[in-house]
CSV table of C-alpha atoms and ligand atoms in Angstrom, one decimal:
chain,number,residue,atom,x,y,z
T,5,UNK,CA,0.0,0.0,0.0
T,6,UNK,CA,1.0,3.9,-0.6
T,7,UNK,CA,2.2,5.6,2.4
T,8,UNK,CA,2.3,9.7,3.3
T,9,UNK,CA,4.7,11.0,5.3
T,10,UNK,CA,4.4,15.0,5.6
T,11,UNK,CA,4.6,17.3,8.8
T,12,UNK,CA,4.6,20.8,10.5
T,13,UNK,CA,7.3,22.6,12.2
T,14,UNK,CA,5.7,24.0,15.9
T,15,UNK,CA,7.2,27.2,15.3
T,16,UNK,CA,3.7,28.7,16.1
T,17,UNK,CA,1.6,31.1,14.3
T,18,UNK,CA,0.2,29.0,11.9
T,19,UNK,CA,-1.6,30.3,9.5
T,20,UNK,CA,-3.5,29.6,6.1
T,21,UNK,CA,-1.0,28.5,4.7
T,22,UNK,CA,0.0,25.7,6.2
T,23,UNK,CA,-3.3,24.6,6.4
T,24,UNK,CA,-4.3,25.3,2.3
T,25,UNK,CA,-1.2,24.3,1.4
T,26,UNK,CA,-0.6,21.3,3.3
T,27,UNK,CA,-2.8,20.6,6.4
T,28,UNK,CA,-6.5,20.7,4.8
T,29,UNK,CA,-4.8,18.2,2.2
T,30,UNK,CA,-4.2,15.8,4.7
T,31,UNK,CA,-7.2,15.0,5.3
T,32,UNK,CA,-8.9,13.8,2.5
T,33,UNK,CA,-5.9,11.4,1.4
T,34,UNK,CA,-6.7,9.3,4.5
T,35,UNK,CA,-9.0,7.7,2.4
T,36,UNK,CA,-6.5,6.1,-0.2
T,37,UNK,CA,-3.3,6.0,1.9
T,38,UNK,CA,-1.9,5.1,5.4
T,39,UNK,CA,-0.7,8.3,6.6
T,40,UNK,CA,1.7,9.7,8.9
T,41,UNK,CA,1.5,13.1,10.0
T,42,UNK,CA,4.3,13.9,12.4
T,43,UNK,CA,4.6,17.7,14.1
T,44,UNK,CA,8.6,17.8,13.3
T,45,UNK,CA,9.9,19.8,16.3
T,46,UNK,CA,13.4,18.4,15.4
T,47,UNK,CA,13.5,20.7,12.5
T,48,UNK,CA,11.9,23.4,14.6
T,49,UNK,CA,15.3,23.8,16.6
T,50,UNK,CA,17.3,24.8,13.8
T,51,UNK,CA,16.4,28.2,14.4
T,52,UNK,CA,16.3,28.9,18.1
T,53,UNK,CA,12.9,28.0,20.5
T,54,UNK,CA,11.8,28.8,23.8
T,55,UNK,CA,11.6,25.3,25.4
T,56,UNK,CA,7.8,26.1,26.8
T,57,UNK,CA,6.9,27.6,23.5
T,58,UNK,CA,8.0,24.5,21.6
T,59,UNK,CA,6.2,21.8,24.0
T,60,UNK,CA,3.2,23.9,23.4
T,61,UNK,CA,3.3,24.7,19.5
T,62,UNK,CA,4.1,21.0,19.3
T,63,UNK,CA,0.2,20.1,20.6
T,64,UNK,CA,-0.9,22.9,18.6
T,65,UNK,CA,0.1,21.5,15.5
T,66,UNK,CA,-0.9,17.9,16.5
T,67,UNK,CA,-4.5,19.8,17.6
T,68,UNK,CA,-4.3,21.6,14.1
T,69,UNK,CA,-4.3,18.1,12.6
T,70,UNK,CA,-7.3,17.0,14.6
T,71,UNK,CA,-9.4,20.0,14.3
T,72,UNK,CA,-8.7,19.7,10.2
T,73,UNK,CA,-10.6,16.2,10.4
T,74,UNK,CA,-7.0,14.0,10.8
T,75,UNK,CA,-8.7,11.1,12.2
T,76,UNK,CA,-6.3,9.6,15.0
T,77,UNK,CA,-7.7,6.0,14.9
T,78,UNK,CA,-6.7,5.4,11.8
T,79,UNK,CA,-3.8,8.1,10.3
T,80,UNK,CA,-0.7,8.5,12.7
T,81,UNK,CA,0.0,12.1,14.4
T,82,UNK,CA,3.2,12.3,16.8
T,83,UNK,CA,6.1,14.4,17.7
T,84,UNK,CA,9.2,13.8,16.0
T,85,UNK,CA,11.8,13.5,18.8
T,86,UNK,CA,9.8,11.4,20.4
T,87,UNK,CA,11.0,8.6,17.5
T,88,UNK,CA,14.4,8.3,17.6
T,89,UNK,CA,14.7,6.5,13.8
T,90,UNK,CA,14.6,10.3,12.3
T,91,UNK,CA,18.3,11.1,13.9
T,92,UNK,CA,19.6,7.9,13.3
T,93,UNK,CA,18.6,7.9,9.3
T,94,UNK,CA,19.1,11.3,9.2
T,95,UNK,CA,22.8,10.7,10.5
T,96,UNK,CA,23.0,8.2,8.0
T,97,UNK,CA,21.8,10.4,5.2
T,98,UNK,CA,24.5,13.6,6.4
T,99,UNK,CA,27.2,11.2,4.9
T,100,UNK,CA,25.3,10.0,1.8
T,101,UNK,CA,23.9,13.7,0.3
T,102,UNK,CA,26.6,15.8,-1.1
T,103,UNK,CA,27.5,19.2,-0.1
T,104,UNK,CA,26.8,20.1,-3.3
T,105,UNK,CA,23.3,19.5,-3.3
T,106,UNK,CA,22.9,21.0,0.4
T,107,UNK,CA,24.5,24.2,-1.0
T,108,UNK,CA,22.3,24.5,-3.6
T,109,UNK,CA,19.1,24.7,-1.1
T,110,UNK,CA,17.2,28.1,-1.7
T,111,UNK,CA,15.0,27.6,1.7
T,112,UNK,CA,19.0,27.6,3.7
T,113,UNK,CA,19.9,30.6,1.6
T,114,UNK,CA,17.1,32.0,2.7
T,115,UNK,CA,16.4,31.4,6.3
T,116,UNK,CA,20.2,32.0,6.7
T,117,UNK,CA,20.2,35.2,4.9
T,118,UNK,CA,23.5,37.1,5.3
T,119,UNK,CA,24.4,36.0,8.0
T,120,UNK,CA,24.9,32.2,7.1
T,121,UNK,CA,28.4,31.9,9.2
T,122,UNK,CA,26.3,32.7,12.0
T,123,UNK,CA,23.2,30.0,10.5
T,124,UNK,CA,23.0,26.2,13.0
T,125,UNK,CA,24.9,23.1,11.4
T,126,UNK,CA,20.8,22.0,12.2
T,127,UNK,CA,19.7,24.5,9.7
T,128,UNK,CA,22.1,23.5,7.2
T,129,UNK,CA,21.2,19.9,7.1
T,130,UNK,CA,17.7,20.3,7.4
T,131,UNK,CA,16.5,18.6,4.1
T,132,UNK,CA,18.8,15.7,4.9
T,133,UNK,CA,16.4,14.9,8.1
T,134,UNK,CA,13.5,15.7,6.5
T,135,UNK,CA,14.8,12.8,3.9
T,136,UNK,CA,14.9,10.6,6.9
T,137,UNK,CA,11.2,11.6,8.2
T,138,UNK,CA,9.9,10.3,5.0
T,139,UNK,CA,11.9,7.0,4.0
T,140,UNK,CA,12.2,6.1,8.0
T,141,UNK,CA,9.3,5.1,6.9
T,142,UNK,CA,9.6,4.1,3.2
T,143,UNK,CA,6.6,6.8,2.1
T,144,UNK,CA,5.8,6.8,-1.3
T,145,UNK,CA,3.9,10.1,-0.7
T,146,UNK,CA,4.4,13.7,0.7
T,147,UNK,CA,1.7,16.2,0.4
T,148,UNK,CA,3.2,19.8,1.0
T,149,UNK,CA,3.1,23.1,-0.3
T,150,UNK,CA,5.3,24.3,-3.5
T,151,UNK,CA,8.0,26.0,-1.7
T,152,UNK,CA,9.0,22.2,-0.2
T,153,UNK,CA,9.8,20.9,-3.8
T,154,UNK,CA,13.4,21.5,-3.9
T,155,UNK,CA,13.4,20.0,-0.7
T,156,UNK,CA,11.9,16.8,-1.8
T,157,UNK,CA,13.8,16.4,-4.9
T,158,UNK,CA,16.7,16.6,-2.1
T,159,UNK,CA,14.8,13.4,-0.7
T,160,UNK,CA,14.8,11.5,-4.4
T,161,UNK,CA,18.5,12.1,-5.0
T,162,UNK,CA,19.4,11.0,-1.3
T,163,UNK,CA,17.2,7.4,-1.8
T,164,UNK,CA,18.6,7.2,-5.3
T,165,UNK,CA,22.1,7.3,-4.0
T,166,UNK,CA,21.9,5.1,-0.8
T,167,UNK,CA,20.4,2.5,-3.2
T,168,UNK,CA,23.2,2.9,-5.8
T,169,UNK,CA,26.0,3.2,-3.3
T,170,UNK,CA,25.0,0.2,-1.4
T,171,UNK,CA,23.6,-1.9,-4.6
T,172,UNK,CA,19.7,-2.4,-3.3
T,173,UNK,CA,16.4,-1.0,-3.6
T,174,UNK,CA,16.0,0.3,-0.4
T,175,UNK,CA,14.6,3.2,-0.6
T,176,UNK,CA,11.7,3.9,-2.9
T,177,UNK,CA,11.7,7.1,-4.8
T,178,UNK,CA,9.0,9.5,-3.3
T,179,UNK,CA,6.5,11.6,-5.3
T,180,UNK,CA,5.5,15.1,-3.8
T,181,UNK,CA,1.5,15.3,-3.8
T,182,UNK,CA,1.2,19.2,-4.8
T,183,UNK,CA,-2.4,19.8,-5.1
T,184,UNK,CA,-5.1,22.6,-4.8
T,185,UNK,CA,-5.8,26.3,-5.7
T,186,UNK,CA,-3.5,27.3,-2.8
T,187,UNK,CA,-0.1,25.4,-3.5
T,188,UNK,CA,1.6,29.3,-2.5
T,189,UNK,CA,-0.7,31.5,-0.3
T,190,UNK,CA,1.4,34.4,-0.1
T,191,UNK,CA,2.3,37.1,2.6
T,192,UNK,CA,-1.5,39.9,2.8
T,193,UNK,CA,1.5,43.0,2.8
T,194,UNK,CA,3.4,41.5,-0.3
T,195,UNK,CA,2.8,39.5,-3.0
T,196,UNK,CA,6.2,38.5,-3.6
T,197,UNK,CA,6.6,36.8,-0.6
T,198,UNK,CA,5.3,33.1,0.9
T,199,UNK,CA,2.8,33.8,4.0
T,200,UNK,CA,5.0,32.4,6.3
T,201,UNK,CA,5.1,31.8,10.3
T,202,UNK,CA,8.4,33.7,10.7
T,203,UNK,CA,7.4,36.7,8.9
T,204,UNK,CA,8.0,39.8,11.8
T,205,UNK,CA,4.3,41.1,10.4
T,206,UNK,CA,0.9,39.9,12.1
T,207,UNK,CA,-0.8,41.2,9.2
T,208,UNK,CA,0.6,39.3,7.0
T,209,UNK,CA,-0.6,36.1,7.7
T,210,UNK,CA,-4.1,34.8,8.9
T,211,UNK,CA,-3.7,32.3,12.0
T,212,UNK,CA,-5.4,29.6,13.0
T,213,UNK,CA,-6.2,31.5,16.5
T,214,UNK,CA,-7.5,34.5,14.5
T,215,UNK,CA,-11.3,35.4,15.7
T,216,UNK,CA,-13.7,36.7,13.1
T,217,UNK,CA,-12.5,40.3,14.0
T,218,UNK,CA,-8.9,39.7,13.4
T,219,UNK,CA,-9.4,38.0,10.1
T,220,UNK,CA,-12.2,40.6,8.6
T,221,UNK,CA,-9.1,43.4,9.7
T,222,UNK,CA,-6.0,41.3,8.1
T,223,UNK,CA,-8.5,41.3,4.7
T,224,UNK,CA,-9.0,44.7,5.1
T,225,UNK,CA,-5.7,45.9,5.6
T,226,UNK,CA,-4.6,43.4,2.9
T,227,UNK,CA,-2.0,45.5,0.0
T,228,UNK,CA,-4.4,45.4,-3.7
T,229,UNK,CA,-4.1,47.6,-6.3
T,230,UNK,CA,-7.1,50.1,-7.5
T,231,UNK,CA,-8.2,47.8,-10.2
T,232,UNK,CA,-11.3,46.3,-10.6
T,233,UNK,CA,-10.6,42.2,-10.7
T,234,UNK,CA,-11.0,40.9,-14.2
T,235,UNK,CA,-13.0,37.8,-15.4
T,236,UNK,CA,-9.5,35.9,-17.1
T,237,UNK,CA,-6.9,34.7,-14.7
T,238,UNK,CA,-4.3,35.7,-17.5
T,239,UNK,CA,-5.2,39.3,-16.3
T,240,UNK,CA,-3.6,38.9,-12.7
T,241,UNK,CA,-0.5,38.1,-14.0
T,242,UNK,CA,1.0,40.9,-12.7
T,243,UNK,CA,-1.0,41.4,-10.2
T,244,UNK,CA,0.7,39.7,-7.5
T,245,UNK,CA,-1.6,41.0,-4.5
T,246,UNK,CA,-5.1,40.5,-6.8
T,247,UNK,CA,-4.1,37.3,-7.9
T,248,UNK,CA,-3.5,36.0,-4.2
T,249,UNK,CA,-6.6,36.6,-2.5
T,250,UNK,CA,-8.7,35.1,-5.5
T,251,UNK,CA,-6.5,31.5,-5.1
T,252,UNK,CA,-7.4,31.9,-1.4
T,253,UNK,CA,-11.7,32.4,-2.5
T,254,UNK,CA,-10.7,29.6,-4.7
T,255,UNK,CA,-9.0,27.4,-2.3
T,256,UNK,CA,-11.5,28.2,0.4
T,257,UNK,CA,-14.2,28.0,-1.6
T,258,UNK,CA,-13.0,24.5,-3.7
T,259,UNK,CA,-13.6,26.2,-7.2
T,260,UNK,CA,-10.9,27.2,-9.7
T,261,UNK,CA,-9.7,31.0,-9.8
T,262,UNK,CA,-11.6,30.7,-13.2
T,263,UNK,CA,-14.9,30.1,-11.5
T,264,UNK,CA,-14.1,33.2,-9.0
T,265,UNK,CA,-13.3,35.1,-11.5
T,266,UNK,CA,-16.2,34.6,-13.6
T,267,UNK,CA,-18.7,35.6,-10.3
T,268,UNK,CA,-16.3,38.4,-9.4
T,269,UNK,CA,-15.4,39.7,-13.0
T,270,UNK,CA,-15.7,43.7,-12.7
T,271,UNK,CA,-15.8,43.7,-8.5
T,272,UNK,CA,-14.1,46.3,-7.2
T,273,UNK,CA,-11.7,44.8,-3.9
T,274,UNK,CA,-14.2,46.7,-1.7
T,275,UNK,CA,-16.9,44.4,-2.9
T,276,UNK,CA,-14.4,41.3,-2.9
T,277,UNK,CA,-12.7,41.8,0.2
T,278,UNK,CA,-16.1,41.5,2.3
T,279,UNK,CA,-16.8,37.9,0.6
T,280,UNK,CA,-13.5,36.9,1.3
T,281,UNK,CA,-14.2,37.4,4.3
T,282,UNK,CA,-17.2,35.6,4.7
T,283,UNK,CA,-15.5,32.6,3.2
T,284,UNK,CA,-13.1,32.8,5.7
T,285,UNK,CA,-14.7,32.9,8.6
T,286,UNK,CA,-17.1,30.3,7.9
T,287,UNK,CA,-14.5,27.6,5.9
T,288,UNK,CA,-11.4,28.0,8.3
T,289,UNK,CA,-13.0,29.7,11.5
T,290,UNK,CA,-14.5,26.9,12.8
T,291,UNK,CA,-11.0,24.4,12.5
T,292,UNK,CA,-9.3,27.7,14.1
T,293,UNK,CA,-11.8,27.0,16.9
T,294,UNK,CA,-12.0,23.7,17.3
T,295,UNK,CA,-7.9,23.6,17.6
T,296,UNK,CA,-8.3,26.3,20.5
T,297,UNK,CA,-10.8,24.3,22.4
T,298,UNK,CA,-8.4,20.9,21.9
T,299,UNK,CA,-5.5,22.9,23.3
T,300,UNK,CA,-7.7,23.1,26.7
T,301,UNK,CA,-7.2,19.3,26.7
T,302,UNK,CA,-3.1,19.0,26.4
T,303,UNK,CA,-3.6,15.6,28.3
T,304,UNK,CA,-5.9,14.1,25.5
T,305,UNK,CA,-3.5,15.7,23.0
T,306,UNK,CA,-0.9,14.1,24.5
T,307,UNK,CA,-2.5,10.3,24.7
T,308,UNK,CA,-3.3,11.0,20.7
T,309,UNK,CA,0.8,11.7,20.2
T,310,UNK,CA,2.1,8.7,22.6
T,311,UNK,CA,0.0,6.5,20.9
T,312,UNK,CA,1.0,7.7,17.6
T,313,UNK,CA,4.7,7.6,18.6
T,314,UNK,CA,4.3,4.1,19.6
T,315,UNK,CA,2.7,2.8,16.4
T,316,UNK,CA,5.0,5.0,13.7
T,317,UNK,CA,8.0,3.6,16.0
T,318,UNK,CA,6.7,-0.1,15.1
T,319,UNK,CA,6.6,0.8,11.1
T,320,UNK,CA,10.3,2.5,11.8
T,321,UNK,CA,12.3,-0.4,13.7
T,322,UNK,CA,12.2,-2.4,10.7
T,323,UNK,CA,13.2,0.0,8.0
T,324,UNK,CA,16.1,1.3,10.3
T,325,UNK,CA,17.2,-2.7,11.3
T,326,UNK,CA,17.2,-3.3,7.7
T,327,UNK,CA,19.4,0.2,6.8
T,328,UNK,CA,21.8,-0.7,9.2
T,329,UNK,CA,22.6,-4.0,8.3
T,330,UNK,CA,23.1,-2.9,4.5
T,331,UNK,CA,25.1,-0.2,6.4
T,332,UNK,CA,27.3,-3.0,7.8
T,333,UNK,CA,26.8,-2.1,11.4
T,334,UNK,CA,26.6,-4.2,13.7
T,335,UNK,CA,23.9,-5.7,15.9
T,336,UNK,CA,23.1,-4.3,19.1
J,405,AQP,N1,2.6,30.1,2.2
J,405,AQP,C1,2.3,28.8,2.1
J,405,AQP,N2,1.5,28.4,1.1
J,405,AQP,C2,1.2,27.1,0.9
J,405,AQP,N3,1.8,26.1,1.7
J,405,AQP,C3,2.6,26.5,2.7
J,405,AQP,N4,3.4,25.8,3.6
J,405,AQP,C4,4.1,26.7,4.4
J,405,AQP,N5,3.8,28.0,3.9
J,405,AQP,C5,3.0,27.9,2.9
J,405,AQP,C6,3.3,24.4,3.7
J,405,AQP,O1,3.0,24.1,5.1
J,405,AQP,C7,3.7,22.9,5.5
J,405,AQP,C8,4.4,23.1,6.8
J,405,AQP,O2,5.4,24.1,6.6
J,405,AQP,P1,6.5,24.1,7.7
J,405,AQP,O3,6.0,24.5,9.0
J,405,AQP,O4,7.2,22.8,7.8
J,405,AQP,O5,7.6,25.0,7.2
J,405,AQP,P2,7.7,26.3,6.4
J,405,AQP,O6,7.4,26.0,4.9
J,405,AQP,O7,9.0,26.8,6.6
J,405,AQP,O8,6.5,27.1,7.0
J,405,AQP,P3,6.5,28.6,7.2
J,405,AQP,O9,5.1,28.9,7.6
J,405,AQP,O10,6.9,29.4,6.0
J,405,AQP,O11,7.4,28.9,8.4
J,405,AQP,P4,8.7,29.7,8.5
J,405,AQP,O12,8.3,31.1,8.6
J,405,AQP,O13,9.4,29.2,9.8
J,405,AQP,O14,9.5,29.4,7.3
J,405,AQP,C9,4.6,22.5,4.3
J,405,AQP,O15,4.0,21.5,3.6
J,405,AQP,C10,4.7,23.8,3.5
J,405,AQP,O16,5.0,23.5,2.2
């Protein structure tokens, strides 16, 4: 059977995004695959967290899961640390990838920014872990937004050579799942940008936590131009801003931009703003809601991730036994 592997870093503020782009997505593939959803608060420390703000961003994205419809009973939600497979693999991996291909990582350049001398050895490595998240477990699968590409074509050249290197078919080659009318929600102040948790702007972003208030302000305040929207998607080309919040009605709304377009042709953004809206509150209000009142709960939160741990452990140990012995170490 197909497996998915994807996850979420707790780095808080999550936002619609993550749940468009990746979380939402989730859900409805727990029809046609065994899936693993992990909250990956390994990766989380490569940029520095508050201890208490990790444990508790962890449960929030397990609760995110939950609230989305993730049903625990039969899909697998856990924290990443709490199987120990991911470092060993990942260890494993550090000396199979190339610095070559780590170099060549545009999310590193990024997060790094200039001052990459100053950047964690964690950050640095990061895809080659998030390699081992996935084939720990021999996925086939990994839904995720558009910016994790690079990343999982990292994840394809890593399997590719551990199979060559070592002469078997370990590893199979996994195919990113990059679906939906949202595959790049971008930052509300500027187009050009990925909505992102990180991003030093509250209004940039619309969080799961956000109230009806809050979101009807961040749509407000959103940047648009002064042009009416048009009824061809061709026309929003360059429109960076106009062409954002339409994918989100689309997303939201499970139509194509075409369909919103073709209600909306003409609409001024003072018209188109308020609808948004609407849509908002009423599609991703209520998960926003539902993760708040599950956070009340960290003890049944908690039981959902042990037990998750334990079973997603039980698929690991023999995908790791087997790696090491190819590996040539030695029985414990
Ligand atoms: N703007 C986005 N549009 C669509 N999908 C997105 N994802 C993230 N941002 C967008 C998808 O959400 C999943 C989880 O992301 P992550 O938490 O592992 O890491 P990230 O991509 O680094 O998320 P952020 O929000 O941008 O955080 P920071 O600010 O820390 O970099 C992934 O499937 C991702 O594609």
């Amino acid at each position: 059977m197909s497996r998915i592997f994807s996850g979420v870093q707790p780095t808080g503020n999550l936002h619609l995004g993550n749940y468009l782009g990746a979380i939402r997505n989730f859900v409805g593939l727990q029809k046609d695959y065994e899936c693993i959803y992990c909250a990956v608060d390994m990766h989380a420390i490569t940029v520095w967290q508050d201890p208490a703000d990790l444990r508790s961003n962890t449960r929030e994205v397990a609760a995110a899961y939950l609230a989305a419809g993730v049903d625990p009973k039969n899909s697998i939600i856990f924290a990443q640390s709490t199987v120990p497979a991911h470092a060993e693999l990942a260890w494993i991996f550090n000396c199979v990838a190339r610095l070559g291909w780590l170099n060549r990582m545009t999310q590193f350049k990024e997060k790094a920014g200039k001052n990459r001398e100053n950047a964690s050895l964690g950050l640095y490595a990061y895809p080659s872990l998030m390699a081992a998240d996935i084939l720990a477990y021999k996925a086939t699968h990994v839904p995720v937004g558009e910016d994790q590409k690079q990343h999982l074509e990292l994840t394809r050249d890593i399997a590719q050579k551990f199979n060559n290197d070592y002469g078997t078919d370990t590893f199979p080659i996994v195919e990113p799942l990059i679906f939906g009318e949202a595959t790049r929600v971008m930052s509300l102040r500027d187009g050009s940008k990925k909505m992102s948790k990180s991003d030093p702007s509250d209004y940039s972003r619309i969080t799961f936590t956000d109230d009806r208030d809050a979101i009807a302000l961040k749509l407000r305040k959103a940047r648009t131009d002064a042009d009416p929207l048009p009824d061809n998607e061709k026309d929003l080309e360059d429109r960076p801003e106009a062409a954002n919040l339409v994918g989100i009605y689309a997303a939201l709304s499970e139509q194509t931009r075409q369909d919103v377009l073709k209600e909306y042709a003409g609409a001024q953004f003072s018209t188109f703003k308020p609808a948004l809206t609407e849509l908002a509150v009423d599609k991703f209000g209520p998960v926003g809601e539902e993760m708040k009142r599950l956070m009340d709960d960290p003890a049944h939160v908690d039981a959902i991730l042990k037990d998750g741990a334990e079973r997603a452990s039980a698929l690991a140990e023999p995908v790791m036994k087997e790696v090491k012995e190819t590996v040539g170490f030695l029985a414990p």
